[in-house]
Amino acid sequence: MKLIDELIKRFNKKKTIGLALSGGSTYGAAHIGVLRVLEQAGIKPDYVTGTSAGAIIGSAYCAGVPLDEIEQLFLTIGWPTPVKISIHKPRSIFDTQPMEKFLKNKIGDIEFNDLKIPFAAMACDIHTGERIVLDQGPVARAVRASAAIPVLFSPVEIDDRLLVDGGIVDDIPVEHLRTMNTDYIIASDVSRKGKINKKPDNMFEIMMAMFYIMQDRAASINEDDCDCYIRPQILQYSPWGFGDAPKMIEAGRVAAEALLPKLKKDLKLKPTTPGEQIDGIKTNPVQ
């Protein structure tokens, strides 16, 4: 009898959910649309990993910042708010110390163990090329390191390592979620893949295009490496400016809603929206 009870418990046990948020510069706005759909469906991740833009949004989300506030951040921010020109012994065009201060103002001067949801940011040791998992110490400084696009943004020194954008080595941080014993992994991928639809028209967009080409060639994660792969259609927008943020947020929402029936089926959640399809069968709302 005890064995049967244990088997029933295991069968009914809620799956632990891991969410990986890719890098993608201002394309990261699409993550907000994805998170909003998950939240409205009652799908709350138990663990979150993020790279670059994904680290910025993921850290705020895990700190308990409401999605409305995160969305407003992307709708109102603009260059050069999070940066300043590097002057003294420059290793980059811009110094991102203002970004760190900005993050502290939004999420507080907190450490990883203060977060409401366990979170890890990915960075790259520019000296050794190693992937560095940042999940201890001050959150804002770690996120700043994860988003430090080489040459464009200043590298960040943490524990005697000089760290830059994690997108170089782990742009869609699914692998680390496996080490956290997650049962179900969702990936929101807003990284640039394939030919970009908008031609670069300034030096920053050219630099971003170069960075994305490097990422493409180093990419090792695809949709088969997770349980649910969400890919918003955003390549028609600029990865540098914030002007298209509302459209990118909407693209994230559309992409996540298209996969909502699969998510609900996989996670054993009841369909709640009229017209949702599971295995080709339309469902009726649950009363």
XYZ file of C-alpha atoms in Angstrom:
287
model
C 0.000 0.000 0.000
C 2.853 2.362 0.878
C 4.461 1.643 -2.500
C 1.226 2.500 -4.315
C 0.862 5.726 -2.319
C 4.451 6.683 -3.178
C 3.866 6.005 -6.882
C 0.705 8.127 -6.811
C 2.617 10.962 -5.119
C 5.336 10.831 -7.725
C 2.808 10.777 -10.564
C 0.917 13.773 -9.144
C 4.043 15.682 -8.114
C 4.189 19.153 -9.631
C 6.951 19.473 -12.178
C 9.687 21.940 -11.315
C 9.958 24.499 -14.111
C 13.126 26.136 -15.355
C 13.032 29.227 -17.582
C 15.978 30.295 -19.744
C 15.979 33.853 -21.120
C 18.414 34.464 -23.966
C 20.466 37.521 -24.756
C 19.482 39.839 -27.560
C 20.115 43.476 -26.617
C 16.872 45.468 -26.926
C 15.217 42.385 -28.458
C 14.970 41.380 -24.795
C 11.713 43.341 -24.626
C 10.027 40.281 -26.178
C 10.796 38.313 -23.006
C 8.299 40.555 -21.219
C 5.488 39.419 -23.509
C 6.479 35.787 -22.927
C 6.549 36.228 -19.142
C 3.160 37.925 -19.184
C 1.543 34.957 -20.961
C 3.172 32.477 -18.568
C 2.065 34.497 -15.561
C -1.527 34.813 -16.777
C -1.627 31.046 -17.349
C -0.403 30.396 -13.803
C 2.943 29.026 -15.000
C 5.550 30.225 -12.536
C 9.180 29.119 -12.958
C 10.986 27.597 -10.000
C 14.384 28.539 -11.443
C 15.436 31.193 -13.960
C 18.645 31.691 -15.914
C 19.443 34.684 -18.100
C 22.107 36.001 -20.415
C 22.671 39.693 -21.182
C 19.210 41.211 -21.819
C 17.715 38.019 -20.415
C 19.735 38.560 -17.247
C 18.393 42.096 -16.872
C 14.763 41.022 -17.224
C 15.227 37.737 -15.368
C 16.861 39.359 -12.347
C 14.095 41.960 -12.061
C 11.413 39.283 -12.375
C 13.079 37.059 -9.764
C 13.438 40.051 -7.452
C 9.666 40.411 -7.501
C 9.400 43.507 -9.710
C 5.895 43.420 -11.291
C 5.801 42.846 -15.052
C 3.969 46.154 -15.522
C 6.999 47.945 -14.049
C 9.480 45.930 -16.125
C 7.462 46.729 -19.251
C 7.325 50.408 -18.363
C 11.093 50.356 -17.973
C 11.541 49.256 -21.594
C 8.924 51.703 -22.836
C 10.500 54.744 -21.167
C 14.248 54.071 -21.128
C 16.534 55.321 -23.879
C 20.186 55.840 -24.618
C 22.355 57.092 -23.001
C 20.574 56.538 -19.651
C 22.324 53.256 -18.731
C 25.825 54.234 -19.981
C 28.426 56.979 -20.152
C 31.441 57.551 -22.395
C 34.572 55.766 -21.171
C 37.382 58.252 -20.487
C 40.015 56.887 -18.126
C 41.959 53.897 -19.554
C 38.993 52.885 -21.686
C 38.424 49.192 -22.464
C 35.218 50.029 -24.290
C 33.277 52.849 -25.896
C 30.855 53.075 -22.976
C 31.174 52.595 -19.239
C 28.132 50.783 -17.833
C 28.435 51.835 -14.197
C 25.211 53.871 -14.640
C 23.505 50.595 -15.663
C 24.508 48.987 -12.376
C 23.211 51.996 -10.437
C 20.021 51.960 -12.503
C 19.462 48.267 -11.703
C 20.029 48.859 -7.996
C 17.379 51.560 -8.079
C 14.908 49.138 -9.640
C 15.590 45.906 -7.742
C 17.476 47.157 -4.695
C 21.074 46.639 -3.636
C 20.442 42.943 -3.098
C 22.349 39.678 -3.373
C 21.306 36.489 -5.139
C 20.143 34.818 -1.934
C 17.670 37.694 -1.449
C 15.798 36.902 -4.677
C 12.279 35.455 -4.517
C 13.069 32.948 -7.307
C 16.520 31.311 -7.660
C 18.360 32.986 -10.537
C 21.706 32.716 -12.314
C 23.291 35.046 -14.890
C 25.776 33.890 -17.522
C 29.010 35.730 -18.328
C 32.267 35.030 -20.162
C 35.810 35.331 -18.788
C 37.435 37.414 -21.544
C 40.880 36.094 -20.581
C 40.155 32.336 -20.637
C 36.951 32.141 -22.690
C 35.218 30.205 -19.896
C 31.524 30.358 -19.224
C 31.020 31.844 -15.760
C 27.818 31.211 -13.820
C 27.005 34.130 -11.552
C 24.645 33.129 -8.749
C 26.273 34.606 -5.647
C 27.034 38.107 -4.440
C 25.504 41.417 -5.613
C 22.887 40.913 -8.329
C 23.229 44.252 -10.145
C 26.972 43.870 -10.680
C 26.543 40.312 -11.993
C 23.841 41.413 -14.439
C 26.006 44.282 -15.622
C 28.785 41.751 -16.373
C 26.381 39.439 -18.213
C 25.325 42.326 -20.486
C 28.822 43.744 -21.169
C 29.050 43.441 -24.964
C 32.811 43.501 -25.741
C 34.232 46.798 -27.053
C 30.824 48.462 -26.776
C 30.349 48.105 -22.997
C 32.988 47.969 -20.272
C 33.971 44.550 -18.890
C 33.304 43.950 -15.194
C 35.792 42.539 -12.716
C 34.363 39.963 -10.318
C 36.519 37.629 -8.177
C 39.676 38.545 -10.113
C 38.012 37.668 -13.440
C 37.355 40.165 -16.210
C 33.845 39.347 -17.397
C 31.926 40.238 -20.550
C 28.620 39.377 -22.218
C 27.602 35.763 -21.604
C 26.147 35.531 -25.100
C 29.618 34.694 -26.397
C 29.576 31.310 -24.664
C 25.996 30.615 -23.533
C 23.372 32.764 -25.180
C 20.401 30.533 -24.296
C 21.290 29.324 -20.792
C 19.492 25.986 -20.769
C 22.431 23.855 -19.647
C 22.653 25.339 -16.162
C 18.958 24.647 -15.566
C 19.674 20.928 -15.936
C 22.133 21.099 -13.052
C 19.331 22.563 -10.903
C 17.248 19.364 -11.300
C 14.415 20.978 -13.229
C 11.765 18.647 -14.656
C 10.609 20.940 -17.460
C 12.627 23.604 -19.280
C 11.141 26.551 -21.176
C 13.457 28.656 -23.348
C 12.592 32.144 -24.578
C 14.978 32.841 -27.445
C 15.258 36.436 -28.691
C 18.813 36.049 -29.957
C 19.595 36.875 -33.550
C 19.572 33.775 -35.782
C 20.000 33.688 -39.523
C 19.777 36.719 -41.774
C 18.606 39.863 -40.027
C 15.781 41.581 -41.901
C 16.810 45.138 -41.124
C 20.051 46.454 -42.598
C 22.318 48.111 -40.005
C 22.244 51.889 -40.470
C 24.631 53.091 -37.744
C 27.891 51.928 -36.178
C 26.151 50.457 -33.145
C 23.863 48.283 -35.262
C 26.888 47.184 -37.312
C 28.707 46.203 -34.113
C 25.638 44.324 -32.902
C 25.347 42.524 -36.258
C 28.997 41.448 -35.954
C 28.350 40.206 -32.418
C 25.299 38.225 -33.554
C 27.268 36.562 -36.369
C 29.802 35.413 -33.754
C 26.964 34.089 -31.600
C 25.426 32.208 -34.536
C 28.657 30.387 -35.266
C 29.178 29.489 -31.615
C 25.545 28.464 -30.965
C 25.044 24.960 -29.626
C 21.505 25.130 -28.234
C 18.394 24.598 -30.320
C 14.747 23.846 -29.731
C 15.426 20.152 -29.132
C 17.468 20.999 -26.029
C 14.452 22.129 -24.015
C 10.870 21.029 -23.468
C 9.255 24.192 -24.839
C 11.076 26.544 -27.206
C 9.573 30.011 -27.688
C 10.951 32.109 -30.541
C 9.326 35.555 -31.019
C 9.428 37.003 -34.538
C 11.415 40.202 -34.016
C 14.230 40.317 -36.570
C 12.501 43.107 -38.507
C 13.258 45.496 -35.637
C 16.482 47.191 -34.537
C 18.468 45.371 -31.811
C 19.852 48.697 -30.621
C 16.972 51.136 -30.230
C 14.097 51.074 -27.757
C 11.526 52.582 -30.113
C 10.126 49.221 -31.216
C 9.808 47.829 -27.683
C 5.956 47.755 -27.735
C 5.988 45.706 -30.957
C 8.613 43.323 -29.572
C 6.662 42.834 -26.340
C 3.617 41.988 -28.453
C 5.688 39.554 -30.553
C 6.730 37.785 -27.359
C 3.111 37.516 -26.273
C 2.018 36.086 -29.637
C 4.823 33.512 -29.689
C 4.095 32.344 -26.129
C 0.336 32.153 -26.673
C 0.883 29.930 -29.716
C 2.590 27.392 -27.445
C 0.245 27.749 -24.495
C -1.801 24.610 -25.334
C 1.410 22.550 -25.390
C 2.568 24.048 -22.104
C -0.753 23.335 -20.410
C -0.786 19.788 -21.687
C 2.819 19.084 -20.681
C 2.385 20.643 -17.249
C -1.043 19.041 -16.731
C -2.842 22.360 -16.477
C -6.490 22.665 -17.451
C -7.187 24.623 -20.668
C -8.966 27.872 -19.824
C -9.247 29.687 -23.128
C -11.969 28.935 -25.705
C -10.525 27.601 -28.938
C -7.225 26.344 -27.513
C -6.152 23.156 -29.240
C -4.537 20.126 -27.681
C -3.584 17.337 -30.066
C -5.679 19.041 -32.725
C -8.867 19.110 -30.606
C -10.381 22.450 -29.679
C -11.204 22.875 -26.029
C -13.972 24.635 -24.190
C -13.311 26.891 -21.217
C -13.304 25.208 -17.829
C -16.254 26.335 -15.747
